[in-house]
XYZ file of C-alpha atoms in Angstrom:
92
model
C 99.797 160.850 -30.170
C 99.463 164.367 -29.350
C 96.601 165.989 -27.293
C 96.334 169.621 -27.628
C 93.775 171.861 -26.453
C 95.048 174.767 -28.629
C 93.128 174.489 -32.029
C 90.159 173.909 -30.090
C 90.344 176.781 -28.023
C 91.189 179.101 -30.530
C 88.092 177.721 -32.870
C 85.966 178.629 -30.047
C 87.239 182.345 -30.020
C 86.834 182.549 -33.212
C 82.817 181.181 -33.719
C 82.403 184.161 -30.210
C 83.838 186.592 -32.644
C 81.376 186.088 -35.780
C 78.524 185.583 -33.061
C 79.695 188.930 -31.873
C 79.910 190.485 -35.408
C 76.731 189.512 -36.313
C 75.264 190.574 -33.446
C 76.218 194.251 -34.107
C 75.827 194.019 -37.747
C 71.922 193.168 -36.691
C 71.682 195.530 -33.873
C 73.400 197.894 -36.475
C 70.222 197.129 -39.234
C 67.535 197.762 -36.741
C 68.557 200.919 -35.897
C 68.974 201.935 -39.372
C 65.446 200.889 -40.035
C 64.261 202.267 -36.836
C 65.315 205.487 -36.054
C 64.943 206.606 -32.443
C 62.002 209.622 -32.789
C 62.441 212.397 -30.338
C 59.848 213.538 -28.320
C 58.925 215.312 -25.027
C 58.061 212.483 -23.378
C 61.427 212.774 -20.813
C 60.296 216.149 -19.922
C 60.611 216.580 -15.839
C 58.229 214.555 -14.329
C 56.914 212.708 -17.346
C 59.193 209.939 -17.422
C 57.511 206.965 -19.247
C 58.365 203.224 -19.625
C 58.939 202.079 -22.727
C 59.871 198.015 -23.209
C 63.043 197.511 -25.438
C 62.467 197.106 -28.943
C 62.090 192.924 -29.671
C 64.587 193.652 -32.777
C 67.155 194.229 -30.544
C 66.405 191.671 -27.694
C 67.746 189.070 -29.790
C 71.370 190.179 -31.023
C 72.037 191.591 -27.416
C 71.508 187.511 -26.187
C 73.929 186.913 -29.277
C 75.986 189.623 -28.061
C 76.084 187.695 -24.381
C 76.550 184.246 -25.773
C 79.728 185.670 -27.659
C 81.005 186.797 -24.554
C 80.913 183.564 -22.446
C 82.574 181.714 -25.661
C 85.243 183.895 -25.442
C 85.733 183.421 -21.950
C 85.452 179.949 -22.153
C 87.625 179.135 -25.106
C 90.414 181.640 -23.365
C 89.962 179.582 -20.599
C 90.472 176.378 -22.675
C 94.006 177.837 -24.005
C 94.817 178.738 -20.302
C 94.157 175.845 -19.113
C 96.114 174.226 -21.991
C 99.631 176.030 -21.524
C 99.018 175.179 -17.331
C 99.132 171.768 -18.458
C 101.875 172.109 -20.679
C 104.014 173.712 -17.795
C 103.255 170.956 -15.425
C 104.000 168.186 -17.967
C 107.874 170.123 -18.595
C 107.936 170.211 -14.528
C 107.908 166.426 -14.339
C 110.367 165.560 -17.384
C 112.982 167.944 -15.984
C-alpha cells in the first residue's frame, strides 16, 4: 500500500488557483460596473477617507485564502519529497 502526499498536494494548488481566478474575475466585474469617478477631492490639503468599496472586500479575502492554500499545499509536496528522501536514506 502506497501513501503519497503528492495528488493531494497538488489538488490543493489547484482549488488556490480557481479561488484565485475567481477572485480577480469578481474584483475584475466590480470595477467594470463601478468605475472609479475623478474628482478634486485629493487636492492639497483635502485629503478625505473613503472606506473600500464592500464589492471588493470580499474577493480580496478570496484572494488571501488562495494564497495560504497555495502555501500550504506547496508545503504538503515539500514535505512529501523530504519524506521520500529520508525513506531512500534508510534502504540504502
Amino acid at each position: 500500500m502506497t501513501v503519497s502526499a503528492i495528488q493531494p498536494g497538488y489538488q490543493i494548488i489547484e482549488q488556490s488557483s480557481q479561488m484565485a481566478e475567481e477572485a480577480a474575475h469578481e474584483i475584475h466585474q466590480a470595477q467594470v460596473t463601478n468605475p472609479i469617478e475623478k474628482d478634486d477631492s485629493y487636492q492639497f490639503n483635502k485629503v478625505e477617507f473613503k472606506l473600500p468599496d464592500s464589492s471588493h472586500i470580499e474577493p480580496i479575502v478570496k484572494l488571501t485564502q488562495a494564497e495560504k492554500y497555495s502555501k500550504v499545499g506547496t508545503n504538503v509536496l515539500q514535505r512529501d519529497q523530504e519524506m521520500i528522501g529520508t525513506l531512500l536514506d534508510v534502504h540504502v
